[in-house]
RNA sequence: GGUCUCUUAGCUCAGCUGGAUAGAGCAACGGUUUUCUAAACCGUAGGUCGAAGGUUCGAGUCCUUCAGGGACUACCA
């Protein structure tokens, strides 16, 4: 890396000139701001006390010294306390040649780092997926891919929340009002059908509460005694008792949902190494509770409920087992954590879960630490912000959601309309076109959701459609398609060139520097677990390329070496776009 | 009440461990194509970075206080 060379040279210069030992790693350099001449900048202000000179003089002396000892340095400029260094064009050209046709450019050695388990998606089985789930799925998938690119062995899993009162609500409503309706008879996708009864339940339940309040009950009591909630609770008891009829309905309705989810997952392009079902894991946590009691980490209250005191850690007392001996959410998660560790033997486990669960995961980690679990320190909650609508949070029960399937269909439709309006794809097969609309529509959606910092909440306005122009997935896909178009015309030209015959323009040099940064960006995205970092980078790359494309001819360039260089630059740009987008789960078309 | 978090252009967002004149896109206005894909490129306009203090040679970035949004603080999952 050139950065390391520069740091070493700077450290050497400072030691020689001012007699102060500095470790090269401790030297801070940064990219030169766009409006100044140069590639890298060293800020000399911190050095003034030891240099005993003013900022300009200090920078000047260091620059002069570097020019004599650092062969890669072309020139330097001093602006106030900033030393701007320009690297020789040859360096960038040799870089381009050295990458050549390396298909793994930017990727770390596979499986060279510790294994990581990424849990994401984690849906409830009582309703279809919505925009919030899409963000979760895309984030989980992208983070897993980025970690792979950083050399980790990565496993992915999906913990399906398939039991509990919410499913019983859908089940009860279906049993009451469904008349045996099935996905086949209704033509509805399975998860949507079940979701429909979840909404029906809620409507009915609210009406019952209203009626009871009119009869003189307090709201709180009405909510507890409404017939439908009692019936749903009764179903849950039956389910836990293993009642055959209840289990049969449960299995049937969950089956519908899974089939629906499978379709949506396939559209989203996500997949998992392992599925876990809470109906299988919810009992496991109870063993951990016993373990915690025997180790004295947990304590029992008079009514028999089991708790942990986390006041010292700045948290409250937390329930881990109910008085009736049934498990709660945290109990299950403790069990699942143990099971995941047994299955994958991973000490690092990432949970892609919304930020509303931050407290929960703090508690989970603290309990695991107190129990002395080896995997405790590696529990990491990748907490992402909610997707909000202009009027606030999405609520499935109230029907104020942006449905995943609807949105995907809408994106594909917009892609189709836009493509047809531009009329560049005439003569393509119907099959290829459908694939293209999917690629572009999903490219727009995925990029839109992934470009913002995962930790921040984001706003989605259904009234405004997701753009296809500017800082968007389709713009980047389009850039790729344009490059491919050139490369098709270039034919077999291999992009070879001699260094000596080439003069790099400003844009060309910028393009080289940008391409050079790809491995660093992958490392940074991995460290921060932020696909947004990668999105920004690829956008900037596409933007620089577009300018380069606009300003320079490739086919008609007469200087053979210059032409060869440009072809090589095109090839590498196309490769980085494709490779980077693949990490985000976004495909790029050859033509569009 | 307590804990956490957010606030940057009309809108949606970048801004790396503090560094130079705070950047994109969309929307608005204007320009660029007989020449490699105009889903592009260029330009104009738009900001006292929520407010006030502080630390520093230097603060959108760090600290304190305040204001406003949001989340969590269930024997729901």
XYZ file of C-alpha atoms (C1' of nucleotides) in Angstrom:
669
model
C 0.000 0.000 0.000
C 1.276 3.407 -0.968
C -0.120 4.842 2.258
C 2.229 2.655 4.274
C 5.171 3.749 2.158
C 4.318 7.389 2.676
C 3.939 6.928 6.397
C 7.281 5.180 6.614
C 8.908 7.938 4.590
C 7.353 10.641 6.727
C 8.434 8.935 9.916
C 11.957 8.678 8.545
C 11.971 12.316 7.457
C 10.741 13.527 10.837
C 13.338 11.430 12.616
C 16.150 12.708 10.393
C 15.073 16.334 10.426
C 13.884 16.828 13.978
C 15.379 13.876 15.785
C 12.060 12.534 17.021
C 11.230 8.848 16.739
C 7.705 8.253 15.397
C 6.276 4.903 14.473
C 5.089 4.843 10.857
C 1.682 3.536 12.004
C 1.307 6.613 14.169
C 1.724 8.980 11.246
C -1.632 10.238 10.046
C -2.139 11.029 6.400
C -5.335 11.665 4.542
C -6.651 12.060 1.072
C -6.020 15.513 -0.292
C -9.166 17.573 -0.495
C -10.597 17.718 -4.002
C -9.871 21.385 -4.605
C -6.140 21.093 -3.928
C -3.355 19.690 -6.007
C -2.091 16.351 -4.695
C -3.020 12.822 -3.675
C -2.211 12.634 0.005
C -1.911 15.246 2.678
C 0.158 15.392 5.808
C -0.835 17.977 8.396
C 2.200 19.469 10.100
C 0.534 21.514 12.856
C 1.199 18.926 15.574
C 4.901 19.062 14.674
C 5.459 22.768 15.252
C 6.684 22.410 18.818
C 9.502 20.089 17.823
C 10.300 21.655 14.472
C 10.625 25.142 16.021
C 9.572 26.586 12.682
C 6.353 28.059 11.355
C 3.884 25.760 9.575
C 4.964 26.636 6.023
C 8.649 26.167 6.760
C 8.036 22.887 8.545
C 6.047 21.497 5.613
C 8.617 22.798 3.147
C 11.559 21.099 4.846
C 9.770 17.783 5.041
C 8.706 18.076 1.417
C 12.257 18.815 0.279
C 13.577 15.875 2.229
C 10.962 13.495 0.808
C 11.654 14.609 -2.732
C 15.236 13.435 -2.346
C 14.556 10.151 -0.584
C 11.187 8.971 -1.874
C 11.305 7.877 -5.528
C 7.514 7.504 -5.924
C 6.981 11.150 -5.081
C 6.399 13.344 -8.098
C 6.067 16.705 -6.419
C 4.653 18.417 -3.365
C 2.919 21.631 -2.471
C 2.667 23.518 0.750
C -0.527 25.326 1.679
C -0.347 26.765 5.185
C 0.294 23.789 7.444
C -0.699 21.230 4.853
C 1.864 19.241 2.933
C 0.228 17.893 -0.214
C 2.046 15.045 -1.892
C 1.585 14.013 -5.506
C 2.480 10.444 -6.387
C 3.979 9.672 -9.804
C 1.615 8.513 -12.523
C 3.804 5.475 -13.055
C 2.848 4.197 -9.675
C -0.840 4.139 -10.566
C -0.189 2.652 -13.987
C 1.874 -0.151 -12.521
C -0.888 -0.743 -10.027
C -3.370 -1.164 -12.866
C -1.056 -3.607 -14.621
C -0.467 -5.598 -11.458
C -4.170 -6.098 -10.809
C -4.667 -7.113 -14.404
C -7.370 -9.708 -14.662
C -7.250 -10.760 -11.024
C -10.843 -11.764 -10.349
C -10.320 -11.591 -6.605
C -9.094 -8.030 -6.515
C -10.049 -6.512 -3.178
C -10.926 -9.788 -1.509
C -8.983 -11.109 1.466
C -7.768 -14.703 1.527
C -10.932 -16.811 2.047
C -11.355 -18.375 5.487
C -8.203 -16.708 6.735
C -9.989 -15.166 9.691
C -12.102 -16.447 12.573
C -15.563 -17.769 11.750
C -18.605 -15.580 12.280
C -22.251 -16.459 12.559
C -24.762 -13.944 11.238
C -28.374 -14.261 12.313
C -30.865 -12.211 10.384
C -34.394 -12.011 9.007
C -36.013 -13.714 12.024
C -39.640 -13.284 10.980
C -42.850 -13.927 12.873
C -45.105 -16.420 11.166
C -48.335 -14.523 11.632
C -47.958 -11.922 8.923
C -46.193 -11.208 5.631
C -42.876 -9.388 5.422
C -42.817 -5.626 5.113
C -40.304 -2.924 4.265
C -38.664 -3.132 7.691
C -37.982 -6.828 7.128
C -36.525 -6.034 3.720
C -34.029 -3.709 5.343
C -33.133 -6.427 7.820
C -32.708 -9.086 5.145
C -30.621 -6.945 2.831
C -28.456 -5.760 5.674
C -27.906 -9.263 7.008
C -27.068 -10.633 3.589
C -24.701 -7.776 2.735
C -22.909 -7.873 6.072
C -22.382 -11.615 5.703
C -20.935 -11.129 2.204
C -18.726 -8.253 3.318
C -17.346 -10.313 6.171
C -16.607 -13.123 3.728
C -14.759 -10.656 1.536
C -12.714 -9.759 4.589
C -11.610 -13.351 4.914
C -14.024 -14.636 7.525
C -15.709 -17.975 7.323
C -19.347 -16.913 7.579
C -22.440 -18.897 8.499
C -25.908 -17.431 8.225
C -28.987 -18.453 10.130
C -32.592 -17.463 10.499
C -34.426 -17.861 13.796
C -38.096 -18.216 12.956
C -40.473 -17.080 15.628
C -43.115 -19.663 14.921
C -44.868 -19.939 18.264
C -46.601 -17.713 20.741
C -49.707 -15.700 21.236
C -49.464 -13.844 17.920
C -49.796 -17.000 15.854
C -52.650 -18.126 18.053
C -54.432 -14.892 17.212
C -54.286 -15.610 13.483
C -55.250 -19.210 14.125
C -58.262 -18.275 16.216
C -59.514 -15.745 13.681
C -59.121 -18.253 10.867
C -60.975 -20.925 12.836
C -63.771 -18.477 13.637
C -64.210 -16.641 10.375
C -62.165 -18.503 7.806
C -64.702 -21.043 6.512
C -61.793 -23.242 5.581
C -60.194 -20.679 3.318
C -56.796 -21.750 1.938
C -54.173 -20.121 -0.294
C -55.488 -22.277 -3.131
C -59.148 -21.402 -2.620
C -58.506 -17.704 -2.130
C -55.656 -17.257 -4.558
C -53.785 -15.416 -1.829
C -50.109 -15.962 -1.090
C -49.910 -18.008 2.115
C -48.281 -15.411 4.323
C -50.759 -12.794 3.153
C -53.693 -15.059 3.917
C -52.476 -15.631 7.471
C -51.739 -11.934 7.837
C -55.281 -11.175 6.771
C -56.619 -13.146 9.726
C -54.199 -11.428 12.052
C -55.761 -8.120 11.047
C -59.265 -9.589 11.360
C -58.433 -10.772 14.848
C -57.269 -7.341 15.892
C -60.331 -5.623 14.488
C -62.646 -8.034 16.203
C -60.711 -7.832 19.451
C -60.889 -4.052 19.471
C -64.632 -4.175 18.877
C -65.061 -6.559 21.793
C -63.080 -4.261 24.052
C -65.253 -1.366 22.986
C -68.399 -3.320 23.731
C -67.149 -4.335 27.147
C -66.219 -0.769 28.016
C -69.750 0.265 27.105
C -70.995 -2.330 29.540
C -69.037 -0.554 32.241
C -65.673 -2.338 32.342
C -62.425 -0.474 32.685
C -60.304 -0.521 29.540
C -57.604 -2.551 31.209
C -60.030 -5.225 32.333
C -61.829 -5.248 29.021
C -58.556 -5.930 27.238
C -57.930 -8.886 29.510
C -61.401 -10.394 29.362
C -62.413 -9.970 25.754
C -63.589 -13.372 24.468
C -61.192 -13.537 21.528
C -58.057 -12.892 23.566
C -59.141 -15.541 26.034
C -59.677 -17.929 23.151
C -56.246 -17.159 21.722
C -54.639 -17.737 25.097
C -56.542 -20.967 25.394
C -55.099 -22.030 22.033
C -51.610 -21.283 23.290
C -52.154 -23.465 26.343
C -53.454 -26.237 24.114
C -50.487 -25.811 21.812
C -48.027 -26.121 24.681
C -49.935 -29.166 25.925
C -49.532 -30.753 22.519
C -53.202 -30.819 21.569
C -53.347 -32.573 18.225
C -56.052 -30.526 16.598
C -54.378 -27.273 17.554
C -51.016 -28.490 16.336
C -52.560 -29.532 13.039
C -53.960 -26.032 12.397
C -50.681 -24.503 13.535
C -48.640 -26.675 11.184
C -50.960 -26.036 8.284
C -50.979 -22.260 8.675
C -47.238 -22.058 9.281
C -46.770 -24.161 6.165
C -48.666 -21.572 4.151
C -46.510 -18.834 5.588
C -43.226 -20.615 4.854
C -44.199 -21.109 1.279
C -44.961 -17.413 1.001
C -41.709 -16.424 2.696
C -39.726 -18.683 0.415
C -41.043 -16.778 -2.551
C -40.137 -13.410 -1.018
C -36.679 -14.584 0.051
C -36.069 -15.817 -3.438
C -37.052 -12.451 -4.900
C -34.763 -10.733 -2.420
C -31.979 -13.146 -3.238
C -31.211 -14.085 0.365
C -30.542 -17.531 1.746
C -29.510 -19.182 4.999
C -27.234 -22.006 6.042
C -29.504 -22.935 8.901
C -33.035 -22.324 10.107
C -33.904 -22.385 13.787
C -37.471 -22.559 15.025
C -38.469 -21.251 18.397
C -40.887 -24.117 18.745
C -37.793 -26.324 18.867
C -35.566 -24.116 20.988
C -37.879 -22.535 23.543
C -37.423 -25.349 26.049
C -33.618 -25.288 25.847
C -33.314 -22.066 27.766
C -34.800 -23.691 30.822
C -31.699 -25.804 31.203
C -29.627 -22.644 31.210
C -31.873 -21.279 33.913
C -31.100 -24.320 36.051
C -27.415 -23.835 35.361
C -27.664 -20.191 36.404
C -29.497 -21.087 39.600
C -26.889 -23.631 40.582
C -24.102 -21.152 39.868
C -25.886 -18.537 41.960
C -26.194 -16.142 39.026
C -30.014 -16.233 39.184
C -32.308 -16.111 42.181
C -35.882 -17.192 42.879
C -38.634 -14.933 44.166
C -41.406 -16.033 46.554
C -43.817 -16.895 43.760
C -41.253 -19.138 42.113
C -40.242 -16.825 39.248
C -36.548 -16.664 38.444
C -34.607 -13.408 38.049
C -31.181 -11.950 37.510
C -30.032 -8.736 39.146
C -28.158 -6.546 36.675
C -28.234 -3.318 38.675
C -24.457 -3.285 38.940
C -24.258 -3.308 35.155
C -26.604 -0.361 34.983
C -29.594 -2.480 34.046
C -32.578 -3.631 36.098
C -33.643 -6.888 37.565
C -34.683 -9.070 34.709
C -37.067 -12.007 34.640
C -35.692 -15.185 33.089
C -38.424 -17.675 33.947
C -42.076 -17.129 34.791
C -43.664 -18.259 38.046
C -45.537 -20.953 36.159
C -42.257 -22.285 34.831
C -42.757 -21.168 31.230
C -40.010 -19.421 29.383
C -39.850 -15.834 28.193
C -38.076 -14.292 25.226
C -34.697 -14.024 26.937
C -34.888 -17.635 28.103
C -35.345 -18.773 24.540
C -32.554 -16.607 23.249
C -30.180 -18.012 25.853
C -31.101 -21.486 24.687
C -30.710 -20.584 21.043
C -27.317 -18.969 21.669
C -26.123 -22.174 23.277
C -27.488 -24.260 20.425
C -25.888 -22.044 17.788
C -22.576 -22.366 19.556
C -22.886 -26.141 19.619
C -23.781 -26.254 15.924
C -21.184 -23.864 14.539
C -18.563 -23.512 17.251
C -18.385 -19.791 16.525
C -17.246 -17.364 19.144
C -18.478 -14.403 17.177
C -22.178 -14.155 16.657
C -23.867 -11.210 15.005
C -27.553 -10.557 15.527
C -29.108 -8.334 12.889
C -32.047 -7.032 14.860
C -33.802 -3.671 15.140
C -32.612 -1.064 17.613
C -35.749 -1.440 19.699
C -34.080 -4.591 21.053
C -30.913 -2.956 22.314
C -31.858 -3.445 25.920
C -32.654 -7.079 25.315
C -29.263 -7.808 23.811
C -27.410 -5.988 26.557
C -29.195 -8.238 29.016
C -28.502 -11.334 26.929
C -24.806 -10.582 26.777
C -24.565 -9.776 30.485
C -26.251 -13.027 31.414
C -23.960 -14.988 29.123
C -20.951 -13.248 30.650
C -22.099 -14.020 34.176
C -22.633 -17.616 33.239
C -19.063 -17.686 31.968
C -20.008 -18.642 28.408
C -17.045 -18.581 26.044
C -19.170 -17.014 23.325
C -20.444 -14.192 25.558
C -17.897 -11.594 24.504
C -18.549 -12.319 20.840
C -22.255 -11.567 20.976
C -22.786 -8.488 18.847
C -26.090 -6.809 18.223
C -26.019 -5.150 14.814
C -28.701 -2.705 15.680
C -30.367 -1.002 12.760
C -32.860 1.819 12.739
C -36.505 1.479 11.883
C -37.921 2.363 8.501
C -40.506 5.012 9.165
C -43.301 6.328 7.036
C -44.160 10.023 6.902
C -46.846 9.391 9.506
C -44.699 7.299 11.813
C -43.950 3.668 12.478
C -45.318 0.792 10.446
C -47.828 -1.379 12.266
C -48.952 -4.665 10.784
C -52.031 -4.881 12.975
C -53.281 -1.560 11.751
C -52.414 -2.218 8.157
C -50.069 0.790 7.928
C -47.253 -1.160 6.334
C -45.435 -1.134 3.055
C -45.759 -4.743 2.021
C -42.571 -6.408 0.788
C -44.135 -8.270 -2.122
C -46.100 -5.246 -3.293
C -43.043 -3.035 -3.186
C -40.912 -5.537 -5.088
C -43.585 -5.845 -7.759
C -43.846 -2.079 -7.986
C -40.092 -1.709 -8.416
C -40.048 -4.259 -11.201
C -42.932 -2.497 -12.865
C -41.182 0.878 -12.740
C -38.039 -0.709 -14.154
C -40.096 -2.071 -17.000
C -41.738 1.260 -17.779
C -38.461 3.142 -17.664
C -36.693 0.615 -19.852
C -39.485 0.611 -22.411
C -39.638 4.399 -22.488
C -35.920 4.533 -23.300
C -36.361 1.915 -25.965
C -32.819 0.543 -25.945
C -33.753 -3.049 -25.338
C -35.794 -3.769 -28.408
C -35.247 -7.196 -29.880
C -34.357 -8.835 -26.565
C -36.173 -11.994 -25.562
C -39.116 -11.744 -23.193
C -37.297 -13.910 -20.699
C -34.204 -11.716 -20.728
C -36.338 -8.624 -20.300
C -38.160 -9.993 -17.276
C -34.803 -10.813 -15.733
C -33.569 -7.317 -16.534
C -36.590 -5.610 -14.946
C -36.013 -7.655 -11.836
C -32.312 -6.819 -11.756
C -32.932 -3.100 -12.170
C -35.950 -2.880 -9.889
C -34.198 -4.742 -7.106
C -31.029 -2.770 -7.756
C -32.927 0.436 -7.105
C -34.591 -0.918 -3.970
C -31.534 -2.562 -2.474
C -29.240 0.365 -3.090
C -31.828 2.738 -1.671
C -32.027 0.784 1.565
C -28.352 -0.078 1.909
C -26.798 3.295 1.187
C -27.917 4.828 4.447
C -26.045 4.120 7.635
C -27.663 1.006 9.149
C -27.666 2.488 12.622
C -29.854 5.380 11.611
C -33.566 5.256 11.203
C -34.695 6.097 7.720
C -37.735 7.597 6.141
C -39.647 6.070 3.280
C -42.343 8.051 1.563
C -44.631 5.760 -0.454
C -45.928 8.786 -2.344
C -42.506 9.369 -3.873
C -41.161 6.522 -5.924
C -37.593 5.332 -5.493
C -35.358 7.091 -7.995
C -33.595 5.521 -10.957
C -31.377 8.515 -11.575
C -28.506 10.091 -9.703
C -27.159 8.365 -6.637
C -29.049 5.140 -7.238
C -28.567 1.472 -8.020
C -29.697 1.815 -11.648
C -27.184 4.603 -12.325
C -24.379 2.325 -11.188
C -25.811 -0.617 -13.114
C -26.032 1.639 -16.131
C -22.387 2.630 -15.757
C -21.487 -1.040 -15.781
C -23.618 -1.694 -18.860
C -21.935 1.154 -20.718
C -18.493 -0.195 -19.961
C -19.552 -3.633 -21.132
C -20.823 -2.088 -24.318
C -17.422 -0.549 -25.008
C -15.638 -3.763 -24.177
C -17.820 -5.638 -26.632
C -16.757 -3.227 -29.345
C -13.143 -3.377 -28.342
C -13.271 -7.103 -28.931
C -10.124 -8.975 -28.125
C -7.940 -6.040 -27.192
C -6.270 -7.135 -23.999
C -5.647 -3.723 -22.483
C -1.868 -3.931 -22.563
C 0.225 -0.772 -22.550
C 3.712 0.628 -22.028
C 4.101 3.015 -19.133
C 6.332 5.520 -20.864
C 3.843 6.534 -23.532
C 1.064 7.610 -21.254
C 0.103 10.919 -19.797
C -2.635 10.725 -17.228
C -5.294 13.403 -17.182
C -6.737 14.569 -13.885
C -9.820 12.352 -14.172
C -7.795 9.351 -15.228
C -5.599 9.703 -12.215
C -8.624 10.122 -9.968
C -10.086 6.976 -11.431
C -6.879 5.080 -10.685
C -6.758 6.337 -7.111
C -10.391 5.363 -6.627
C -9.858 1.863 -7.969
C -6.804 1.538 -5.785
C -8.918 2.151 -2.688
C -11.266 -0.785 -3.204
C -9.509 -3.173 -0.790
C -9.394 -0.476 1.865
C -13.092 0.179 1.475
C -13.927 -3.492 1.857
C -11.871 -3.556 5.031
C -13.596 -0.482 6.366
C -17.064 -1.753 5.503
C -16.193 -4.968 7.301
C -14.879 -3.228 10.366
C -17.949 -1.014 10.648
C -20.320 -3.673 9.341
C -21.710 -0.980 7.145
C -22.760 -1.686 3.561
C -23.337 2.053 3.248
C -19.584 2.634 3.128
C -19.392 0.347 0.132
C -22.399 1.995 -1.545
C -20.819 5.422 -1.268
C -17.576 4.171 -2.672
C -19.143 2.464 -5.674
C -21.214 5.529 -6.399
C -18.151 7.747 -6.340
C -16.364 5.307 -8.601
C -19.245 5.260 -11.089
C -19.396 9.034 -11.018
C -15.693 9.438 -11.735
C -15.958 6.861 -14.476
C -18.870 8.708 -16.080
C -16.810 11.850 -16.185
C -13.844 9.962 -17.611
C -16.110 8.405 -20.209
C -17.510 11.783 -21.090
C -14.136 13.485 -21.435
C -12.064 10.794 -23.127
C -12.516 8.661 -26.168
C -11.541 5.049 -25.975
C -12.254 3.512 -29.367
C -10.821 6.408 -31.308
C -7.727 7.017 -29.244
C -4.782 6.877 -31.626
C -1.983 6.327 -29.166
C -2.049 2.542 -28.773
C -0.680 2.610 -25.241
C -3.091 5.294 -24.144
C -5.902 3.252 -25.624
C -4.665 0.116 -23.937
C -4.538 1.908 -20.631
C -8.099 3.154 -21.008
C -9.353 -0.296 -21.866
C -7.616 -1.707 -18.828
C -9.160 1.052 -16.716
C -12.608 0.193 -18.102
C -12.129 -3.464 -17.356
C -11.085 -2.903 -13.796
C -13.862 -0.392 -13.175
C -16.462 -2.831 -14.481
C -14.992 -5.552 -12.328
C -14.983 -3.469 -9.155
C -18.568 -2.347 -9.723
C -19.714 -5.891 -10.310
C -17.726 -7.287 -7.425
C -18.746 -4.554 -4.986
C -22.391 -4.778 -5.944
C -22.281 -8.545 -5.531
C -21.324 -7.984 -1.901
C -24.487 -5.939 -1.567
C -26.572 -8.604 -3.256
C -27.118 -6.439 -6.329
C -26.648 -7.814 -9.810
C -25.397 -5.805 -12.763
C -26.669 -6.228 -16.317
C -24.485 -6.471 -19.410
C -26.888 -4.214 -21.286
C -29.649 -1.866 -20.241
C -38.623 9.489 36.146
C -34.210 6.555 34.213
C -31.102 4.629 30.019
C -29.902 4.964 24.936
C -30.248 7.520 20.365
C -31.051 11.165 16.558
C -31.153 16.673 14.711
C -26.264 18.833 8.324
C -29.541 22.640 1.744
C -36.929 22.675 0.356
C -36.707 16.772 0.530
C -33.584 12.078 1.183
C -28.763 11.327 2.787
C -22.667 11.480 2.836
C -18.922 13.670 5.764
C -13.089 8.035 7.797
C -9.604 7.937 14.049
C -10.875 16.492 15.209
C -7.814 19.531 9.862
C -8.017 23.513 4.429
C -13.570 27.158 1.132
C -19.177 21.393 4.809
C -20.463 17.426 -0.061
C -23.944 14.206 -3.273
C -28.731 12.996 -5.287
C -33.817 14.548 -5.885
C -36.836 18.813 -6.726
C -36.017 24.210 -9.489
C -33.599 26.933 -13.465
C -30.110 26.891 -17.746
C -26.715 24.290 -21.080
C -24.395 19.624 -23.710
C -25.787 14.414 -28.488
C -24.486 13.967 -37.068
C -18.778 11.021 -32.970
C -17.754 4.638 -27.681
C -25.501 3.847 -24.308
C -28.348 11.291 -22.422
C -30.798 5.873 -16.701
C -25.216 10.427 -18.620
C -22.249 15.107 -18.375
C -21.640 20.506 -17.141
C -23.390 25.009 -14.858
C -26.754 28.375 -11.579
C -29.316 28.736 -7.074
C -29.883 26.670 -2.220
C -26.245 26.053 4.715
C -24.751 30.873 10.974
C -24.154 21.753 10.490
C -31.034 22.140 16.383
C -29.306 26.234 20.469
C -25.653 27.987 23.965
C -21.151 27.335 26.380
C -16.308 24.685 26.758
C -11.531 21.889 25.256
C -7.919 22.822 20.974
C -3.242 26.011 16.814
C -8.007 24.050 14.506
C -14.786 21.497 16.111
C -20.261 19.218 11.751
C -16.880 15.654 14.374
C -14.819 15.617 21.444
C -17.127 17.444 26.560
C -21.302 19.978 29.361
C -26.146 22.095 29.487
C -30.713 23.030 26.982
C -34.668 22.341 23.140
C -37.166 19.034 19.864
C -37.970 13.947 17.706
C -37.579 8.496 18.460
C -36.654 3.798 21.034
C -36.380 0.997 25.416
C -37.510 0.608 30.586
C -43.806 -6.288 30.259
C -44.390 -12.828 34.292
C -45.601 -10.205 25.097
C -42.362 -12.387 21.411
